[in-house]
Short mmCIF file of C-alpha atoms in Angstrom, two decimals:
data_model
loop_
_atom_site.label_atom_id
_atom_site.label_comp_id
_atom_site.label_asym_id
_atom_site.label_seq_id
_atom_site.Cartn_x
_atom_site.Cartn_y
_atom_site.Cartn_z
CA UNK A 1 -0.42 0.01 0.22
CA UNK A 2 2.79 2.67 1.56
CA UNK A 3 4.51 2.06 -2.69
CA UNK A 4 1.33 3.40 -3.86
CA UNK A 5 1.09 6.40 -6.02
CA UNK A 6 -1.61 9.13 -4.68
CA UNK A 7 -2.80 10.16 -7.92
CA UNK A 8 -4.72 13.05 -5.85
CA UNK A 9 -1.87 14.52 -4.49
CA UNK A 10 -0.02 13.94 -7.23
CA UNK A 11 -2.83 15.73 -9.85
CA UNK A 12 -2.30 18.74 -6.81
CA UNK A 13 0.57 19.03 -7.47
CA UNK A 14 0.39 18.98 -10.88
CA UNK A 15 -1.02 22.56 -10.47
CA UNK A 16 2.90 24.49 -9.87
CA UNK A 17 3.82 22.61 -13.17
CA UNK A 18 0.55 23.93 -15.15
CA UNK A 19 1.13 27.09 -13.79
CA UNK A 20 5.35 27.34 -14.68
CA UNK A 21 4.16 25.94 -17.69
CA UNK A 22 1.42 28.16 -19.13
CA UNK A 23 3.42 30.96 -17.57
CA UNK A 24 6.81 30.02 -20.02
CA UNK A 25 4.33 29.96 -22.93
CA UNK A 26 2.63 33.01 -22.64
CA UNK A 27 6.25 35.27 -22.07
CA UNK A 28 7.59 32.98 -25.40
CA UNK A 29 4.68 33.84 -27.67
CA UNK A 30 3.86 37.34 -26.69
CA UNK A 31 6.82 38.71 -24.83
CA UNK A 32 8.75 39.46 -28.30
CA UNK A 33 6.21 41.02 -29.65
CA UNK A 34 6.07 43.64 -26.45
CA UNK A 35 9.80 43.75 -27.15
CA UNK A 36 9.15 44.80 -30.60
CA UNK A 37 7.15 47.93 -29.91
CA UNK A 38 10.29 49.42 -28.47
CA UNK A 39 13.41 47.56 -29.68
CA UNK A 40 14.38 46.78 -33.56
CA UNK A 41 16.70 45.12 -33.10
CA UNK A 42 16.30 41.34 -33.27
CA UNK A 43 19.06 39.85 -31.49
CA UNK A 44 18.29 42.45 -28.69
CA UNK A 45 15.54 40.99 -28.37
CA UNK A 46 16.79 37.32 -28.05
CA UNK A 47 18.97 38.24 -25.88
CA UNK A 48 16.78 39.39 -23.30
CA UNK A 49 14.62 35.83 -24.19
CA UNK A 50 17.11 34.28 -22.39
CA UNK A 51 17.71 36.28 -19.31
CA UNK A 52 15.71 33.48 -17.29
CA UNK A 53 18.55 30.84 -18.84
CA UNK A 54 20.89 32.79 -17.18
CA UNK A 55 19.30 33.26 -13.65
CA UNK A 56 18.80 29.80 -13.75
CA UNK A 57 22.31 28.77 -13.78
CA UNK A 58 22.60 30.12 -10.35
CA UNK A 59 19.81 30.21 -8.78
CA UNK A 60 18.04 27.52 -9.25
CA UNK A 61 20.61 25.26 -7.00
CA UNK A 62 20.90 27.77 -5.41
CA UNK A 63 16.96 27.82 -3.82
CA UNK A 64 17.08 23.68 -4.45
CA UNK A 65 20.18 23.68 -2.22
CA UNK A 66 18.23 25.58 0.52
CA UNK A 67 15.44 23.96 -0.14
CA UNK A 68 16.62 20.62 1.61
CA UNK A 69 17.67 22.33 4.38
CA UNK A 70 16.10 25.06 5.77
CA UNK A 71 12.94 24.20 8.58
CA UNK A 72 10.10 25.98 8.87
CA UNK A 73 6.61 24.92 9.63
CA UNK A 74 5.42 24.88 6.13
CA UNK A 75 7.80 22.71 5.33
CA UNK A 76 10.98 22.88 2.99
CA UNK A 77 10.18 23.73 -0.49
CA UNK A 78 6.56 25.59 0.29
CA UNK A 79 8.31 28.81 1.91
CA UNK A 80 10.30 29.27 -1.54
CA UNK A 81 6.63 28.44 -3.25
CA UNK A 82 4.31 31.39 -0.95
CA UNK A 83 7.15 34.29 -2.01
CA UNK A 84 7.61 33.40 -5.79
CA UNK A 85 4.53 31.91 -6.82
CA UNK A 86 2.93 35.57 -5.88
CA UNK A 87 5.33 37.87 -6.88
CA UNK A 88 5.31 35.92 -10.59
CA UNK A 89 1.53 36.38 -10.43
CA UNK A 90 2.38 40.56 -10.16
CA UNK A 91 4.82 40.29 -12.02
CA UNK A 92 2.68 38.77 -14.97
CA UNK A 93 0.18 41.32 -14.12
CA UNK A 94 2.87 44.81 -14.24
CA UNK A 95 4.16 43.72 -17.43
CA UNK A 96 1.47 44.78 -20.05
CA UNK A 97 0.43 47.87 -17.89
CA UNK A 98 4.18 49.22 -18.53
CA UNK A 99 4.64 52.00 -20.85
CA UNK A 100 8.28 52.39 -21.35
CA UNK A 101 11.03 49.60 -22.36
CA UNK A 102 12.63 50.10 -19.64
CA UNK A 103 9.81 49.64 -16.65
CA UNK A 104 9.00 46.63 -19.22
CA UNK A 105 12.37 44.86 -18.91
CA UNK A 106 12.26 45.85 -14.91
CA UNK A 107 9.01 44.13 -14.89
CA UNK A 108 10.03 41.08 -16.80
CA UNK A 109 13.48 40.50 -15.00
CA UNK A 110 12.00 40.53 -12.14
CA UNK A 111 9.29 37.96 -13.19
CA UNK A 112 12.21 35.88 -14.37
CA UNK A 113 13.48 36.50 -10.69
CA UNK A 114 10.16 34.84 -9.32
CA UNK A 115 9.71 32.25 -11.45
CA UNK A 116 13.47 31.05 -10.47
CA UNK A 117 12.54 30.92 -6.85
CA UNK A 118 10.11 28.31 -6.96
CA UNK A 119 10.51 26.38 -10.25
CA UNK A 120 13.36 24.11 -8.52
CA UNK A 121 11.35 23.46 -4.84
CA UNK A 122 8.00 22.91 -6.53
CA UNK A 123 9.47 20.03 -8.66
CA UNK A 124 11.25 18.12 -5.73
CA UNK A 125 8.04 18.45 -4.17
CA UNK A 126 7.12 15.25 -6.70
CA UNK A 127 9.66 12.84 -5.53
CA UNK A 128 9.00 13.99 -1.85
CA UNK A 129 6.10 12.77 -1.91
CA UNK A 130 6.55 9.71 -4.33
CA UNK A 131 7.65 6.76 -3.80
CA UNK A 132 10.89 6.04 -5.86
CA UNK A 133 9.40 3.54 -8.19
CA UNK A 134 6.30 5.67 -8.65
CA UNK A 135 8.49 9.07 -9.77
CA UNK A 136 7.66 8.08 -13.77
CA UNK A 137 4.22 8.16 -13.39
CA UNK A 138 3.88 10.46 -11.16
CA UNK A 139 6.27 12.94 -13.65
CA UNK A 140 3.61 11.75 -16.29
CA UNK A 141 0.91 13.45 -14.75
CA UNK A 142 2.64 16.43 -13.89
CA UNK A 143 3.95 17.26 -17.37
CA UNK A 144 0.48 16.21 -18.58
CA UNK A 145 -0.65 19.51 -15.87
CA UNK A 146 2.10 21.41 -18.02
CA UNK A 147 0.54 20.37 -21.29
CA UNK A 148 -2.70 21.40 -20.48
CA UNK A 149 -0.99 24.76 -19.52
CA UNK A 150 0.44 25.23 -22.70
CA UNK A 151 -2.27 24.33 -24.43
CA UNK A 152 -4.41 26.57 -22.67
CA UNK A 153 -1.72 29.41 -23.22
CA UNK A 154 -1.52 29.12 -26.88
CA UNK A 155 -5.02 28.85 -28.46
CA UNK A 156 -6.82 30.78 -25.29
CA UNK A 157 -3.79 33.14 -25.22
CA UNK A 158 -3.50 33.23 -28.73
CA UNK A 159 -7.69 34.74 -29.24
CA UNK A 160 -7.35 36.98 -25.83
CA UNK A 161 -4.27 39.00 -27.47
CA UNK A 162 -6.35 39.73 -30.53
CA UNK A 163 -9.08 41.36 -28.34
CA UNK A 164 -6.10 43.63 -26.19
CA UNK A 165 -2.32 43.03 -25.79
CA UNK A 166 -2.16 42.45 -22.39
CA UNK A 167 -5.07 39.71 -21.79
CA UNK A 168 -2.55 36.71 -22.00
CA UNK A 169 -0.13 38.02 -19.32
CA UNK A 170 -3.36 38.34 -17.36
CA UNK A 171 -4.85 35.31 -17.96
CA UNK A 172 -1.54 33.48 -17.18
CA UNK A 173 -0.94 35.98 -13.63
CA UNK A 174 -4.83 34.55 -12.66
CA UNK A 175 -3.80 31.23 -13.23
CA UNK A 176 -0.49 31.71 -11.37
CA UNK A 177 -3.22 32.80 -8.19
CA UNK A 178 -5.18 30.13 -8.36
CA UNK A 179 -2.37 27.21 -8.39
CA UNK A 180 -0.24 28.14 -5.53
CA UNK A 181 -3.98 28.95 -3.62
CA UNK A 182 -4.72 25.46 -4.55
CA UNK A 183 -1.18 23.70 -4.15
CA UNK A 184 -1.01 25.63 -0.57
CA UNK A 185 -4.41 24.84 1.01
CA UNK A 186 -4.27 21.09 -0.81
CA UNK A 187 -0.39 20.15 0.15
CA UNK A 188 0.69 19.89 3.60
CA UNK A 189 4.64 19.05 3.64
CA UNK A 190 4.30 17.65 7.28
CA UNK A 191 1.14 15.37 6.15
CA UNK A 192 2.39 14.55 2.80
CA UNK A 193 5.92 14.38 2.39
CA UNK A 194 7.02 10.60 2.52
CA UNK A 195 10.11 11.42 4.82
CA UNK A 196 12.35 13.56 3.58
CA UNK A 197 16.21 12.69 3.62
CA UNK A 198 18.74 13.34 5.87
CA UNK A 199 22.12 13.66 4.86
CA UNK A 200 24.58 11.69 7.42
CA UNK A 201 26.51 15.13 7.38
CA UNK A 202 26.65 18.71 6.80
CA UNK A 203 27.17 20.31 3.12
CA UNK A 204 27.28 23.89 2.01
CA UNK A 205 26.43 24.79 -1.04
CA UNK A 206 29.67 24.11 -3.20
CA UNK A 207 29.75 20.51 -1.95
CA UNK A 208 26.73 19.86 -2.78
CA UNK A 209 27.64 20.97 -6.49
CA UNK A 210 31.12 18.93 -6.60
CA UNK A 211 29.00 15.94 -5.03
CA UNK A 212 26.31 16.73 -8.61
CA UNK A 213 29.07 16.92 -10.90
CA UNK A 214 31.72 14.40 -9.73
CA UNK A 215 29.51 10.74 -9.52
CA UNK A 216 30.77 9.48 -12.84
CA UNK A 217 27.16 8.67 -13.48
CA UNK A 218 25.06 11.43 -12.77
CA UNK A 219 27.41 13.66 -14.43
CA UNK A 220 26.96 11.17 -17.86
CA UNK A 221 23.42 11.46 -16.90
CA UNK A 222 23.77 15.19 -16.95
CA UNK A 223 25.51 15.70 -20.17
CA UNK A 224 23.14 13.07 -21.84
CA UNK A 225 20.36 15.72 -20.42
CA UNK A 226 22.08 18.75 -21.98
CA UNK A 227 23.04 17.09 -25.38
CA UNK A 228 19.72 16.15 -25.85
CA UNK A 229 18.00 19.37 -24.64
CA UNK A 230 20.56 21.30 -27.28
CA UNK A 231 19.26 19.12 -29.65
CA UNK A 232 15.59 19.95 -29.20
CA UNK A 233 16.06 23.17 -28.50
CA UNK A 234 17.60 24.28 -31.74
CA UNK A 235 15.21 22.21 -33.87
CA UNK A 236 12.40 24.25 -31.78
CA UNK A 237 13.97 27.78 -32.24
CA UNK A 238 14.27 27.34 -35.98
CA UNK A 239 11.81 25.63 -37.62
CA UNK A 240 9.57 28.33 -38.66
CA UNK A 241 12.34 29.39 -40.45
CA UNK A 242 13.46 26.38 -41.89
CA UNK A 243 10.19 25.93 -43.08
CA UNK A 244 9.67 28.91 -44.72
CA UNK A 245 12.85 29.77 -45.78
CA UNK A 246 14.03 26.56 -47.33
CA UNK A 247 10.97 24.47 -47.73
CA UNK A 248 8.71 27.26 -48.55
CA UNK A 249 5.35 26.86 -47.21
CA UNK A 250 3.15 29.45 -45.10
CA UNK A 251 4.26 30.77 -41.07
CA UNK A 252 0.76 29.54 -40.51
CA UNK A 253 1.54 25.80 -41.48
CA UNK A 254 5.20 26.43 -40.19
CA UNK A 255 3.27 26.65 -36.64
CA UNK A 256 0.32 24.18 -36.93
CA UNK A 257 3.23 21.59 -37.91
CA UNK A 258 5.23 22.59 -35.18
CA UNK A 259 2.08 21.82 -32.72
CA UNK A 260 2.15 17.90 -33.96
CA UNK A 261 5.11 17.49 -31.09
CA UNK A 262 3.41 19.55 -28.19
CA UNK A 263 -0.02 17.28 -29.52
CA UNK A 264 1.69 14.04 -29.04
CA UNK A 265 3.80 14.88 -26.19
CA UNK A 266 1.01 15.38 -24.50
CA UNK A 267 -1.63 12.78 -25.37
CA UNK A 268 1.79 10.00 -24.60
CA UNK A 269 2.83 11.67 -21.69
CA UNK A 270 0.84 9.43 -19.05
CA UNK A 271 1.48 6.45 -21.43
CA UNK A 272 5.51 7.18 -21.22
CA UNK A 273 5.28 7.12 -17.13
CA UNK A 274 3.81 3.90 -17.25
CA UNK A 275 5.84 2.53 -19.62
CA UNK A 276 9.15 3.66 -17.55
CA UNK A 277 7.88 2.50 -14.40
CA UNK A 278 7.47 -0.96 -16.05
CA UNK A 279 11.01 -1.41 -18.25
CA UNK A 280 12.58 1.08 -16.38
CA UNK A 281 13.69 4.99 -16.80
CA UNK A 282 16.84 4.33 -18.69
CA UNK A 283 15.32 2.05 -20.87
CA UNK A 284 12.47 4.13 -21.89
CA UNK A 285 14.95 7.33 -22.13
CA UNK A 286 16.84 4.70 -24.39
CA UNK A 287 14.23 4.02 -26.54
CA UNK A 288 12.98 7.30 -27.20
CA UNK A 289 16.45 8.75 -27.72
CA UNK A 290 16.82 6.32 -30.66
CA UNK A 291 13.59 7.18 -32.22
CA UNK A 292 14.55 10.86 -31.84
CA UNK A 293 17.47 10.51 -34.02
CA UNK A 294 15.87 8.08 -36.82
CA UNK A 295 13.02 10.25 -36.77
CA UNK A 296 15.16 13.68 -36.57
CA UNK A 297 16.79 11.85 -39.61
CA UNK A 298 14.05 10.82 -41.25
CA UNK A 299 13.21 15.36 -41.71
CA UNK A 300 16.25 16.06 -42.69
CA UNK A 301 15.91 13.42 -46.00
CA UNK A 302 12.50 14.97 -46.68
CA UNK A 303 13.24 17.04 -50.11
CA UNK A 304 11.71 20.65 -50.65
CA UNK A 305 8.85 20.44 -52.99
CA UNK A 306 8.28 16.69 -52.88
CA UNK A 307 4.73 15.21 -53.06
CA UNK A 308 3.17 14.92 -49.55
CA UNK A 309 6.18 16.85 -48.08
CA UNK A 310 4.46 18.47 -45.53
CA UNK A 311 2.09 15.72 -44.22
CA UNK A 312 5.08 13.31 -44.16
CA UNK A 313 6.70 15.94 -41.66
CA UNK A 314 3.53 16.02 -39.46
CA UNK A 315 3.89 12.14 -39.64
CA UNK A 316 7.23 12.60 -38.71
CA UNK A 317 6.75 15.22 -35.87
CA UNK A 318 4.32 12.90 -33.95
CA UNK A 319 6.45 10.40 -33.49
CA UNK A 320 9.20 13.63 -32.71
CA UNK A 321 6.24 14.23 -29.93
CA UNK A 322 5.73 10.06 -28.70
CA UNK A 323 10.31 10.25 -28.49
CA UNK A 324 10.92 13.53 -26.37
CA UNK A 325 7.45 12.56 -23.92
CA UNK A 326 9.77 9.29 -23.60
CA UNK A 327 12.81 11.35 -22.53
CA UNK A 328 11.58 14.13 -20.86
CA UNK A 329 9.14 12.56 -18.48
CA UNK A 330 11.42 9.66 -17.23
CA UNK A 331 14.69 11.39 -17.12
CA UNK A 332 14.00 14.25 -13.92
CA UNK A 333 12.85 10.65 -11.93
CA UNK A 334 15.91 9.08 -12.81
CA UNK A 335 18.10 12.43 -11.53
CA UNK A 336 16.22 12.15 -8.22
CA UNK A 337 16.31 8.52 -7.73
CA UNK A 338 20.08 9.04 -8.39
CA UNK A 339 20.79 12.33 -5.74
CA UNK A 340 22.31 11.61 -2.41
CA UNK A 341 20.35 10.79 0.67
CA UNK A 342 19.82 14.80 1.68
CA UNK A 343 20.58 16.84 -1.47
CA UNK A 344 17.11 16.12 -3.69
CA UNK A 345 16.60 20.01 -4.01
CA UNK A 346 20.28 20.20 -5.18
CA UNK A 347 19.87 17.48 -8.05
CA UNK A 348 16.87 19.37 -8.95
CA UNK A 349 18.38 22.58 -9.09
CA UNK A 350 21.54 20.78 -11.05
CA UNK A 351 19.08 19.24 -13.79
CA UNK A 352 17.49 22.68 -14.44
CA UNK A 353 21.17 24.13 -14.97
CA UNK A 354 21.69 22.12 -17.65
CA UNK A 355 19.38 22.03 -19.67
CA UNK A 356 19.27 25.76 -19.26
CA UNK A 357 22.51 25.28 -20.42
CA UNK A 358 21.70 24.05 -23.57
CA UNK A 359 19.05 26.59 -23.57
CA UNK A 360 22.32 29.36 -23.61
CA UNK A 361 24.16 26.96 -26.20
CA UNK A 362 21.83 26.39 -28.86
CA UNK A 363 20.27 28.72 -30.28
CA UNK A 364 23.58 30.29 -31.39
CA UNK A 365 25.59 27.44 -32.46
CA UNK A 366 22.68 26.14 -34.58
CA UNK A 367 22.40 29.92 -35.76
CA UNK A 368 26.35 29.95 -37.12
CA UNK A 369 26.17 26.53 -38.56
CA UNK A 370 22.85 27.86 -40.75
CA UNK A 371 24.40 30.82 -41.78
CA UNK A 372 27.84 28.29 -43.07
CA UNK A 373 26.04 25.20 -44.64
CA UNK A 374 22.02 26.94 -44.58
CA UNK A 375 18.91 25.41 -43.36
CA UNK A 376 19.67 22.06 -44.97
CA UNK A 377 21.77 21.35 -41.61
CA UNK A 378 19.22 22.19 -39.13
CA UNK A 379 17.84 18.35 -39.02
CA UNK A 380 20.73 16.82 -38.84
CA UNK A 381 22.43 18.48 -36.30
CA UNK A 382 19.01 18.02 -34.20
CA UNK A 383 19.56 13.92 -34.86
CA UNK A 384 23.16 14.53 -34.16
CA UNK A 385 22.96 16.13 -30.73
CA UNK A 386 20.72 13.32 -29.77
CA UNK A 387 22.80 10.62 -30.92
CA UNK A 388 25.58 12.41 -28.55
CA UNK A 389 22.67 11.65 -25.41
CA UNK A 390 22.26 8.48 -26.38
CA UNK A 391 26.32 7.55 -25.55
CA UNK A 392 26.18 9.26 -22.21
CA UNK A 393 22.69 7.75 -20.78
CA UNK A 394 24.01 4.09 -21.81
CA UNK A 395 27.37 4.98 -19.43
CA UNK A 396 24.76 5.69 -16.59
CA UNK A 397 24.75 3.39 -14.27
CA UNK A 398 22.14 4.44 -11.43
CA UNK A 399 23.53 1.64 -8.62
CA UNK A 400 21.03 4.20 -5.84
CA UNK A 401 18.33 2.74 -7.95
CA UNK A 402 19.38 -1.06 -7.71
CA UNK A 403 19.90 -0.24 -3.78
CA UNK A 404 16.09 0.87 -3.59
CA UNK A 405 14.31 -2.42 -5.23
CA UNK A 406 14.70 -0.87 -8.66
CA UNK A 407 17.19 -2.61 -10.42
CA UNK A 408 15.50 -2.27 -13.86
CA UNK A 409 17.32 0.80 -13.68
CA UNK A 410 21.01 -0.08 -15.46
#
């Protein structure tokens, strides 16, 4: 009984990721348009849009570490959520009500800072309240909730933007407040956390980061994570340009085609967690990475103007969404399984550090390659980084998961 997944608590916890997803989806879709009213230089807009990744390099590992250490009557993770989520909502409300470039940049920087305060703790709550062998399944439910948040942002937010440029940000702020109230009233760490893992010795932040990076298997897992995020982020960032300038299709057809990945990810999120629970997280990730390599290489082979070109790419993108779900749903739970006792929050922060590094590295790297070699390199680039991720994930060996009765992971 004690190793069963509590679906109700997991669904409630999913509101945290729901709030994160709708906020970033609104931010990524509509913030460039607001910035464009003040800034002509697209490179500068692109740099401003990556501020969240630069903040994540420093803040999220630090917040994760201290959420492992503090003790309050609200728990260890909840204090950060209590500060970060309301502040994020305030600044989302403020963003569309600014009336100068500097006021807008000031509001978006503070919004990014607020999001960095609560992202690691709200995600670390999942393994806190979930038995190890059920974490893939729990993560699939949380990501499903996140997918719903993204769809609300794109479909409802898009309609609201046509009515008023500020409405999507107001919708996001309101849903952050709603999600925070659900989390704060329904999740009580003292009651719901199975057991805080207590380390045998006190560690400072640098020691915690050194442990995360010095373990051979953990290092290979983090390199795998960074590699597949570099590959996926590059393809996602440049696909609309690839589609319009290389394939010669309309921008509306390009964005619709890209949505096939999001929709199939949402449909496969929960099955991917179930498969990870049954055959092991690492095995499921390997299947997903292998499929992604083949599917992205398949898109690379599609020739512009060929018969059924668009249909073929959309079918391949459905497969990419399934592969990405297999990888993404199981990767964080595997990181959580590998974290030493007392460093779960720290490892959560390090997970986001490596994904943020990928998001900083990939756009300029692929952009430079496109300048040198043309748009055709885009999907070969993606497939190549997933191939590198496959090499890294095969070097991962999780001793701790085996000790906890989950020997399928190796």
